[in-house]
Amino acid sequence: MVTPESDRVAKALGESAFGSVMPGEAPTSEALWAAVGRTRGVVEALLPGIGFLVVYTLTQNLVWSVSAPLAVAVAFILARFLQKSPVMPALAGLIGIGASAGVALWSGRAEDNFLLGFVVNGLWVLGLLISLAVRRPLVGVFAAVLVGDESWRSDPATRRVATSATWLWVGVFSARLAIQLPLYFAGQVSALAFAKLVMGVPLYAAALWFTWLLMRAVYRGRERKAQ
């Protein structure tokens, strides 16, 4: 049964990056590019991290290193404001960058700039594992909301594929933790910043592409059976 709450969730997902990648559609590079935010979204996602990496590598100075991403994030907000574009994406980025910088400045350790990222990845792993434990794999939930499929859990093929895709995302977030946490504990700040860049947008785009392929295959199969 469709409720106002489910309508709001569907609308929110449709307006998010996931909404650019409908499960039953043929994958295209253009749709994937839209899902990662196009040029502006990729630049806004990568440039603050690049700023931190470059400044820290050159100066080893904590204040300058965490200030560089903040300056970049503020510049993005100003650019969006001047161009009369939505500022919320850049503002959300600034909040996250500011919180991470605050943690690092409070502790006096540059590697603590990445602590909140570890928390976010850990929460994703926990949430995905819980969804698998209760047999409502999160990828299946997202896909079902986007296409308005209320019976996906009663279809064994859809449920299996959604489970596999959810495990894929468990692997993505777990891999980030498995690779980046040892660098954090070893105090390898530059290597940690580089790893975060590589395992950010590029890994996200690859996982999204494979998720799309998996969900497309199962929904196309259901369409053929219905014909």
mmCIF file of N, CA, C and O in Angstrom, residues 117-201:
data_model
loop_
_atom_site.group_PDB
_atom_site.id
_atom_site.type_symbol
_atom_site.label_atom_id
_atom_site.label_comp_id
_atom_site.label_asym_id
_atom_site.label_seq_id
_atom_site.Cartn_x
_atom_site.Cartn_y
_atom_site.Cartn_z
ATOM 1 N N GLY A 117 34.873 9.875 8.654
ATOM 2 C CA GLY A 117 34.672 9.024 7.484
ATOM 3 C C GLY A 117 34.635 7.556 7.859
ATOM 4 O O GLY A 117 33.829 6.779 7.324
ATOM 5 N N PHE A 118 35.481 7.166 8.798
ATOM 6 C CA PHE A 118 35.449 5.781 9.268
ATOM 7 C C PHE A 118 34.114 5.469 9.935
ATOM 8 O O PHE A 118 33.562 4.375 9.755
ATOM 9 N N VAL A 119 33.604 6.410 10.704
ATOM 10 C CA VAL A 119 32.323 6.212 11.377
ATOM 11 C C VAL A 119 31.202 6.034 10.355
ATOM 12 O O VAL A 119 30.369 5.127 10.473
ATOM 13 N N VAL A 120 31.203 6.880 9.326
ATOM 14 C CA VAL A 120 30.169 6.792 8.288
ATOM 15 C C VAL A 120 30.230 5.448 7.577
ATOM 16 O O VAL A 120 29.207 4.776 7.370
ATOM 17 N N ASN A 121 31.439 5.021 7.199
ATOM 18 C CA ASN A 121 31.573 3.728 6.533
ATOM 19 C C ASN A 121 31.147 2.592 7.445
ATOM 20 O O ASN A 121 30.490 1.641 7.005
ATOM 21 N N GLY A 122 31.504 2.681 8.723
ATOM 22 C CA GLY A 122 31.104 1.652 9.668
ATOM 23 C C GLY A 122 29.595 1.576 9.839
ATOM 24 O O GLY A 122 29.025 0.478 9.925
ATOM 25 N N LEU A 123 28.945 2.729 9.864
ATOM 26 C CA LEU A 123 27.484 2.747 9.993
ATOM 27 C C LEU A 123 26.815 2.146 8.758
ATOM 28 O O LEU A 123 25.794 1.452 8.877
ATOM 29 N N TRP A 124 27.376 2.415 7.580
ATOM 30 C CA TRP A 124 26.839 1.803 6.361
ATOM 31 C C TRP A 124 26.966 0.284 6.417
ATOM 32 O O TRP A 124 26.036 -0.440 6.068
ATOM 33 N N VAL A 125 28.129 -0.194 6.830
ATOM 34 C CA VAL A 125 28.312 -1.647 6.947
ATOM 35 C C VAL A 125 27.286 -2.226 7.912
ATOM 36 O O VAL A 125 26.638 -3.246 7.617
ATOM 37 N N LEU A 126 27.122 -1.588 9.065
ATOM 38 C CA LEU A 126 26.161 -2.072 10.058
ATOM 39 C C LEU A 126 24.746 -2.075 9.513
ATOM 40 O O LEU A 126 24.008 -3.063 9.660
ATOM 41 N N GLY A 127 24.341 -0.962 8.873
ATOM 42 C CA GLY A 127 22.991 -0.878 8.335
ATOM 43 C C GLY A 127 22.735 -1.909 7.246
ATOM 44 O O GLY A 127 21.664 -2.542 7.209
ATOM 45 N N LEU A 128 23.709 -2.117 6.368
ATOM 46 C CA LEU A 128 23.557 -3.101 5.295
ATOM 47 C C LEU A 128 23.472 -4.521 5.865
ATOM 48 O O LEU A 128 22.653 -5.330 5.410
ATOM 49 N N LEU A 129 24.310 -4.815 6.865
ATOM 50 C CA LEU A 129 24.280 -6.142 7.467
ATOM 51 C C LEU A 129 22.959 -6.398 8.198
ATOM 52 O O LEU A 129 22.412 -7.506 8.147
ATOM 53 N N ILE A 130 22.435 -5.379 8.858
ATOM 54 C CA ILE A 130 21.137 -5.528 9.523
ATOM 55 C C ILE A 130 20.044 -5.809 8.496
ATOM 56 O O ILE A 130 19.174 -6.670 8.693
ATOM 57 N N SER A 131 20.084 -5.079 7.374
ATOM 58 C CA SER A 131 19.075 -5.298 6.333
ATOM 59 C C SER A 131 19.159 -6.715 5.783
ATOM 60 O O SER A 131 18.132 -7.328 5.453
ATOM 61 N N LEU A 132 20.369 -7.253 5.690
ATOM 62 C CA LEU A 132 20.528 -8.638 5.229
ATOM 63 C C LEU A 132 20.027 -9.616 6.283
ATOM 64 O O LEU A 132 19.402 -10.633 5.959
ATOM 65 N N ALA A 133 20.292 -9.315 7.546
ATOM 66 C CA ALA A 133 19.873 -10.212 8.625
ATOM 67 C C ALA A 133 18.358 -10.323 8.711
ATOM 68 O O ALA A 133 17.826 -11.395 9.038
ATOM 69 N N VAL A 134 17.650 -9.223 8.448
ATOM 70 C CA VAL A 134 16.182 -9.248 8.522
ATOM 71 C C VAL A 134 15.552 -9.573 7.163
ATOM 72 O O VAL A 134 14.352 -9.449 6.981
ATOM 73 N N ARG A 135 16.412 -9.951 6.201
ATOM 74 C CA ARG A 135 15.967 -10.375 4.869
ATOM 75 C C ARG A 135 15.233 -9.275 4.105
ATOM 76 O O ARG A 135 14.274 -9.530 3.389
ATOM 77 N N ARG A 136 15.720 -8.068 4.289
ATOM 78 C CA ARG A 136 15.250 -6.933 3.501
ATOM 79 C C ARG A 136 16.472 -6.179 2.983
ATOM 80 O O ARG A 136 16.754 -5.069 3.417
ATOM 81 N N PRO A 137 17.228 -6.806 2.073
ATOM 82 C CA PRO A 137 18.475 -6.198 1.599
ATOM 83 C C PRO A 137 18.250 -4.772 1.105
ATOM 84 O O PRO A 137 17.322 -4.503 0.337
ATOM 85 N N LEU A 138 19.088 -3.888 1.565
ATOM 86 C CA LEU A 138 18.853 -2.459 1.374
ATOM 87 C C LEU A 138 18.823 -2.059 -0.093
ATOM 88 O O LEU A 138 18.047 -1.183 -0.481
ATOM 89 N N VAL A 139 19.648 -2.686 -0.913
ATOM 90 C CA VAL A 139 19.622 -2.369 -2.342
ATOM 91 C C VAL A 139 18.262 -2.708 -2.934
ATOM 92 O O VAL A 139 17.721 -1.963 -3.753
ATOM 93 N N GLY A 140 17.691 -3.816 -2.521
ATOM 94 C CA GLY A 140 16.364 -4.190 -2.992
ATOM 95 C C GLY A 140 15.312 -3.199 -2.561
ATOM 96 O O GLY A 140 14.395 -2.870 -3.325
ATOM 97 N N VAL A 141 15.434 -2.693 -1.329
ATOM 98 C CA VAL A 141 14.496 -1.687 -0.831
ATOM 99 C C VAL A 141 14.576 -0.420 -1.676
ATOM 100 O O VAL A 141 13.560 0.136 -2.108
ATOM 101 N N PHE A 142 15.806 0.065 -1.926
ATOM 102 C CA PHE A 142 15.984 1.274 -2.733
ATOM 103 C C PHE A 142 15.428 1.086 -4.143
ATOM 104 O O PHE A 142 14.704 1.934 -4.662
ATOM 105 N N ALA A 143 15.781 -0.042 -4.761
ATOM 106 C CA ALA A 143 15.326 -0.301 -6.131
ATOM 107 C C ALA A 143 13.809 -0.398 -6.193
ATOM 108 O O ALA A 143 13.176 0.141 -7.107
ATOM 109 N N ALA A 144 13.214 -1.074 -5.213
ATOM 110 C CA ALA A 144 11.761 -1.247 -5.200
ATOM 111 C C ALA A 144 11.048 0.094 -5.055
ATOM 112 O O ALA A 144 10.017 0.332 -5.680
ATOM 113 N N VAL A 145 11.589 0.970 -4.216
ATOM 114 C CA VAL A 145 10.988 2.298 -4.047
ATOM 115 C C VAL A 145 11.075 3.088 -5.340
ATOM 116 O O VAL A 145 10.113 3.759 -5.752
ATOM 117 N N LEU A 146 12.221 3.005 -6.025
ATOM 118 C CA LEU A 146 12.408 3.780 -7.254
ATOM 119 C C LEU A 146 11.468 3.336 -8.367
ATOM 120 O O LEU A 146 10.973 4.169 -9.133
ATOM 121 N N VAL A 147 11.218 2.035 -8.478
ATOM 122 C CA VAL A 147 10.370 1.542 -9.564
ATOM 123 C C VAL A 147 8.944 1.249 -9.120
ATOM 124 O O VAL A 147 8.117 0.822 -9.930
ATOM 125 N N GLY A 148 8.649 1.478 -7.829
ATOM 126 C CA GLY A 148 7.302 1.226 -7.341
ATOM 127 C C GLY A 148 6.951 -0.248 -7.282
ATOM 128 O O GLY A 148 5.807 -0.642 -7.533
ATOM 129 N N ASP A 149 7.932 -1.089 -6.962
ATOM 130 C CA ASP A 149 7.729 -2.537 -6.910
ATOM 131 C C ASP A 149 7.471 -2.958 -5.461
ATOM 132 O O ASP A 149 8.389 -3.022 -4.648
ATOM 133 N N GLU A 150 6.216 -3.263 -5.154
ATOM 134 C CA GLU A 150 5.852 -3.631 -3.782
ATOM 135 C C GLU A 150 5.932 -5.131 -3.534
ATOM 136 O O GLU A 150 5.770 -5.581 -2.401
ATOM 137 N N SER A 151 6.211 -5.917 -4.572
ATOM 138 C CA SER A 151 6.191 -7.380 -4.421
ATOM 139 C C SER A 151 7.561 -8.000 -4.635
ATOM 140 O O SER A 151 7.664 -9.216 -4.828
ATOM 141 N N TRP A 152 8.614 -7.210 -4.587
ATOM 142 C CA TRP A 152 9.935 -7.727 -4.924
ATOM 143 C C TRP A 152 10.395 -8.830 -3.984
ATOM 144 O O TRP A 152 11.083 -9.757 -4.400
ATOM 145 N N ARG A 153 9.994 -8.777 -2.713
ATOM 146 C CA ARG A 153 10.461 -9.778 -1.753
ATOM 147 C C ARG A 153 9.808 -11.138 -1.981
ATOM 148 O O ARG A 153 10.317 -12.163 -1.515
ATOM 149 N N SER A 154 8.693 -11.169 -2.701
ATOM 150 C CA SER A 154 8.038 -12.437 -2.980
ATOM 151 C C SER A 154 8.598 -13.123 -4.220
ATOM 152 O O SER A 154 8.225 -14.262 -4.521
ATOM 153 N N ASP A 155 9.490 -12.425 -4.928
ATOM 154 C CA ASP A 155 10.114 -12.998 -6.115
ATOM 155 C C ASP A 155 11.521 -13.477 -5.747
ATOM 156 O O ASP A 155 12.394 -12.661 -5.437
ATOM 157 N N PRO A 156 11.778 -14.788 -5.775
ATOM 158 C CA PRO A 156 13.072 -15.310 -5.325
ATOM 159 C C PRO A 156 14.260 -14.729 -6.093
ATOM 160 O O PRO A 156 15.294 -14.425 -5.489
ATOM 161 N N ALA A 157 14.122 -14.564 -7.399
ATOM 162 C CA ALA A 157 15.240 -14.059 -8.202
ATOM 163 C C ALA A 157 15.583 -12.626 -7.810
ATOM 164 O O ALA A 157 16.758 -12.276 -7.638
ATOM 165 N N THR A 158 14.567 -11.785 -7.675
ATOM 166 C CA THR A 158 14.799 -10.392 -7.291
ATOM 167 C C THR A 158 15.431 -10.314 -5.914
ATOM 168 O O THR A 158 16.371 -9.535 -5.683
ATOM 169 N N ARG A 159 14.940 -11.136 -5.001
ATOM 170 C CA ARG A 159 15.478 -11.119 -3.639
ATOM 171 C C ARG A 159 16.933 -11.575 -3.610
ATOM 172 O O ARG A 159 17.765 -10.992 -2.906
ATOM 173 N N ARG A 160 17.261 -12.600 -4.404
ATOM 174 C CA ARG A 160 18.645 -13.100 -4.433
ATOM 175 C C ARG A 160 19.591 -12.058 -5.025
ATOM 176 O O ARG A 160 20.694 -11.841 -4.512
ATOM 177 N N VAL A 161 19.169 -11.442 -6.118
ATOM 178 C CA VAL A 161 20.025 -10.446 -6.760
ATOM 179 C C VAL A 161 20.201 -9.234 -5.851
ATOM 180 O O VAL A 161 21.306 -8.687 -5.727
ATOM 181 N N ALA A 162 19.116 -8.800 -5.199
ATOM 182 C CA ALA A 162 19.210 -7.672 -4.276
ATOM 183 C C ALA A 162 20.137 -8.000 -3.115
ATOM 184 O O ALA A 162 20.901 -7.144 -2.647
ATOM 185 N N THR A 163 20.100 -9.245 -2.674
ATOM 186 C CA THR A 163 20.995 -9.672 -1.601
ATOM 187 C C THR A 163 22.447 -9.620 -2.061
ATOM 188 O O THR A 163 23.328 -9.129 -1.343
ATOM 189 N N SER A 164 22.711 -10.113 -3.274
ATOM 190 C CA SER A 164 24.072 -10.080 -3.814
ATOM 191 C C SER A 164 24.567 -8.648 -3.959
ATOM 192 O O SER A 164 25.721 -8.334 -3.629
ATOM 193 N N ALA A 165 23.694 -7.758 -4.458
ATOM 194 C CA ALA A 165 24.086 -6.363 -4.638
ATOM 195 C C ALA A 165 24.347 -5.685 -3.299
ATOM 196 O O ALA A 165 25.256 -4.854 -3.175
ATOM 197 N N THR A 166 23.564 -6.046 -2.300
ATOM 198 C CA THR A 166 23.782 -5.477 -0.968
ATOM 199 C C THR A 166 25.113 -5.949 -0.389
ATOM 200 O O THR A 166 25.854 -5.164 0.217
ATOM 201 N N TRP A 167 25.444 -7.214 -0.605
ATOM 202 C CA TRP A 167 26.751 -7.724 -0.166
ATOM 203 C C TRP A 167 27.885 -6.998 -0.895
ATOM 204 O O TRP A 167 28.965 -6.781 -0.319
ATOM 205 N N LEU A 168 27.642 -6.633 -2.150
ATOM 206 C CA LEU A 168 28.649 -5.862 -2.892
ATOM 207 C C LEU A 168 28.966 -4.556 -2.176
ATOM 208 O O LEU A 168 30.139 -4.185 -2.008
ATOM 209 N N TRP A 169 27.928 -3.868 -1.712
ATOM 210 C CA TRP A 169 28.139 -2.598 -1.009
ATOM 211 C C TRP A 169 28.742 -2.808 0.376
ATOM 212 O O TRP A 169 29.522 -1.970 0.853
ATOM 213 N N VAL A 170 28.419 -3.934 1.013
ATOM 214 C CA VAL A 170 29.108 -4.269 2.260
ATOM 215 C C VAL A 170 30.604 -4.378 1.988
ATOM 216 O O VAL A 170 31.445 -3.889 2.763
ATOM 217 N N GLY A 171 30.944 -4.999 0.859
ATOM 218 C CA GLY A 171 32.345 -5.129 0.479
ATOM 219 C C GLY A 171 33.012 -3.795 0.224
ATOM 220 O O GLY A 171 34.176 -3.582 0.589
ATOM 221 N N VAL A 172 32.286 -2.861 -0.410
ATOM 222 C CA VAL A 172 32.844 -1.540 -0.706
ATOM 223 C C VAL A 172 33.214 -0.807 0.582
ATOM 224 O O VAL A 172 34.346 -0.333 0.745
ATOM 225 N N PHE A 173 32.252 -0.719 1.486
ATOM 226 C CA PHE A 173 32.508 0.027 2.728
ATOM 227 C C PHE A 173 33.506 -0.703 3.621
ATOM 228 O O PHE A 173 34.318 -0.067 4.299
ATOM 229 N N SER A 174 33.464 -2.032 3.615
ATOM 230 C CA SER A 174 34.415 -2.799 4.412
ATOM 231 C C SER A 174 35.828 -2.661 3.852
ATOM 232 O O SER A 174 36.803 -2.585 4.615
ATOM 233 N N ALA A 175 35.961 -2.635 2.524
ATOM 234 C CA ALA A 175 37.277 -2.482 1.906
ATOM 235 C C ALA A 175 37.893 -1.133 2.270
ATOM 236 O O ALA A 175 39.104 -1.036 2.517
ATOM 237 N N ARG A 176 37.059 -0.101 2.305
ATOM 238 C CA ARG A 176 37.569 1.208 2.722
ATOM 239 C C ARG A 176 38.156 1.133 4.125
ATOM 240 O O ARG A 176 39.256 1.634 4.381
ATOM 241 N N LEU A 177 37.427 0.499 5.022
ATOM 242 C CA LEU A 177 37.907 0.394 6.395
ATOM 243 C C LEU A 177 39.144 -0.489 6.480
ATOM 244 O O LEU A 177 40.102 -0.175 7.204
ATOM 245 N N ALA A 178 39.137 -1.598 5.753
ATOM 246 C CA ALA A 178 40.241 -2.549 5.828
ATOM 247 C C ALA A 178 41.549 -1.945 5.324
ATOM 248 O O ALA A 178 42.631 -2.262 5.832
ATOM 249 N N ILE A 179 41.467 -1.089 4.324
ATOM 250 C CA ILE A 179 42.677 -0.488 3.749
ATOM 251 C C ILE A 179 43.072 0.794 4.474
ATOM 252 O O ILE A 179 44.258 1.036 4.732
ATOM 253 N N GLN A 180 42.080 1.597 4.842
ATOM 254 C CA GLN A 180 42.399 2.908 5.401
ATOM 255 C C GLN A 180 42.705 2.884 6.896
ATOM 256 O O GLN A 180 43.529 3.672 7.375
ATOM 257 N N LEU A 181 42.072 2.003 7.650
ATOM 258 C CA LEU A 181 42.327 1.973 9.086
ATOM 259 C C LEU A 181 43.784 1.632 9.424
ATOM 260 O O LEU A 181 44.376 2.271 10.315
ATOM 261 N N PRO A 182 44.399 0.640 8.769
ATOM 262 C CA PRO A 182 45.821 0.402 9.057
ATOM 263 C C PRO A 182 46.696 1.617 8.767
ATOM 264 O O PRO A 182 47.660 1.876 9.506
ATOM 265 N N LEU A 183 46.374 2.363 7.722
ATOM 266 C CA LEU A 183 47.134 3.579 7.419
ATOM 267 C C LEU A 183 46.928 4.622 8.510
ATOM 268 O O LEU A 183 47.854 5.346 8.882
ATOM 269 N N TYR A 184 45.708 4.679 9.025
ATOM 270 C CA TYR A 184 45.408 5.608 10.112
ATOM 271 C C TYR A 184 46.224 5.272 11.361
ATOM 272 O O TYR A 184 46.869 6.144 11.961
ATOM 273 N N PHE A 185 46.205 4.004 11.751
ATOM 274 C CA PHE A 185 46.925 3.600 12.958
ATOM 275 C C PHE A 185 48.438 3.707 12.787
ATOM 276 O O PHE A 185 49.169 3.881 13.763
ATOM 277 N N ALA A 186 48.901 3.617 11.526
ATOM 278 C CA ALA A 186 50.327 3.758 11.261
ATOM 279 C C ALA A 186 50.743 5.220 11.126
ATOM 280 O O ALA A 186 51.933 5.515 11.005
ATOM 281 N N GLY A 187 49.772 6.127 11.134
ATOM 282 C CA GLY A 187 50.077 7.551 11.009
ATOM 283 C C GLY A 187 50.529 7.950 9.619
ATOM 284 O O GLY A 187 51.181 8.991 9.451
ATOM 285 N N GLN A 188 50.161 7.153 8.603
ATOM 286 C CA GLN A 188 50.530 7.452 7.222
ATOM 287 C C GLN A 188 49.482 8.381 6.613
ATOM 288 O O GLN A 188 48.613 7.962 5.858
ATOM 289 N N VAL A 189 49.589 9.657 6.935
ATOM 290 C CA VAL A 189 48.524 10.602 6.590
ATOM 291 C C VAL A 189 48.400 10.799 5.086
ATOM 292 O O VAL A 189 47.296 10.781 4.537
ATOM 293 N N SER A 190 49.496 11.007 4.391
ATOM 294 C CA SER A 190 49.437 11.227 2.946
ATOM 295 C C SER A 190 48.887 10.006 2.225
ATOM 296 O O SER A 190 48.048 10.121 1.319
ATOM 297 N N ALA A 191 49.361 8.820 2.625
ATOM 298 C CA ALA A 191 48.854 7.592 2.015
ATOM 299 C C ALA A 191 47.372 7.412 2.307
ATOM 300 O O ALA A 191 46.601 6.954 1.451
ATOM 301 N N LEU A 192 46.949 7.774 3.509
ATOM 302 C CA LEU A 192 45.542 7.677 3.883
ATOM 303 C C LEU A 192 44.691 8.623 3.047
ATOM 304 O O LEU A 192 43.612 8.249 2.560
ATOM 305 N N ALA A 193 45.166 9.847 2.858
ATOM 306 C CA ALA A 193 44.429 10.817 2.041
ATOM 307 C C ALA A 193 44.320 10.339 0.602
ATOM 308 O O ALA A 193 43.262 10.473 -0.040
ATOM 309 N N PHE A 194 45.391 9.747 0.079
ATOM 310 C CA PHE A 194 45.368 9.229 -1.292
ATOM 311 C C PHE A 194 44.400 8.054 -1.406
ATOM 312 O O PHE A 194 43.627 7.958 -2.366
ATOM 313 N N ALA A 195 44.448 7.143 -0.432
ATOM 314 C CA ALA A 195 43.548 5.988 -0.456
ATOM 315 C C ALA A 195 42.091 6.419 -0.411
ATOM 316 O O ALA A 195 41.237 5.842 -1.096
ATOM 317 N N LYS A 196 41.807 7.443 0.384
ATOM 318 C CA LYS A 196 40.426 7.926 0.465
ATOM 319 C C LYS A 196 39.962 8.487 -0.868
ATOM 320 O O LYS A 196 38.814 8.282 -1.277
ATOM 321 N N LEU A 197 40.842 9.177 -1.575
ATOM 322 C CA LEU A 197 40.488 9.714 -2.893
ATOM 323 C C LEU A 197 40.184 8.584 -3.875
ATOM 324 O O LEU A 197 39.167 8.599 -4.574
ATOM 325 N N VAL A 198 41.072 7.592 -3.927
ATOM 326 C CA VAL A 198 40.914 6.492 -4.874
ATOM 327 C C VAL A 198 39.678 5.658 -4.560
ATOM 328 O O VAL A 198 38.968 5.194 -5.465
ATOM 329 N N MET A 199 39.392 5.491 -3.269
ATOM 330 C CA MET A 199 38.266 4.649 -2.861
ATOM 331 C C MET A 199 36.997 5.460 -2.638
ATOM 332 O O MET A 199 36.026 4.946 -2.075
ATOM 333 N N GLY A 200 37.007 6.703 -3.112
ATOM 334 C CA GLY A 200 35.832 7.553 -3.015
ATOM 335 C C GLY A 200 34.975 7.452 -4.258
ATOM 336 O O GLY A 200 34.318 6.431 -4.512
ATOM 337 N N VAL A 201 34.987 8.484 -5.085
ATOM 338 C CA VAL A 201 34.145 8.521 -6.282
ATOM 339 C C VAL A 201 34.423 7.367 -7.244
ATOM 340 O O VAL A 201 33.478 6.746 -7.741
#
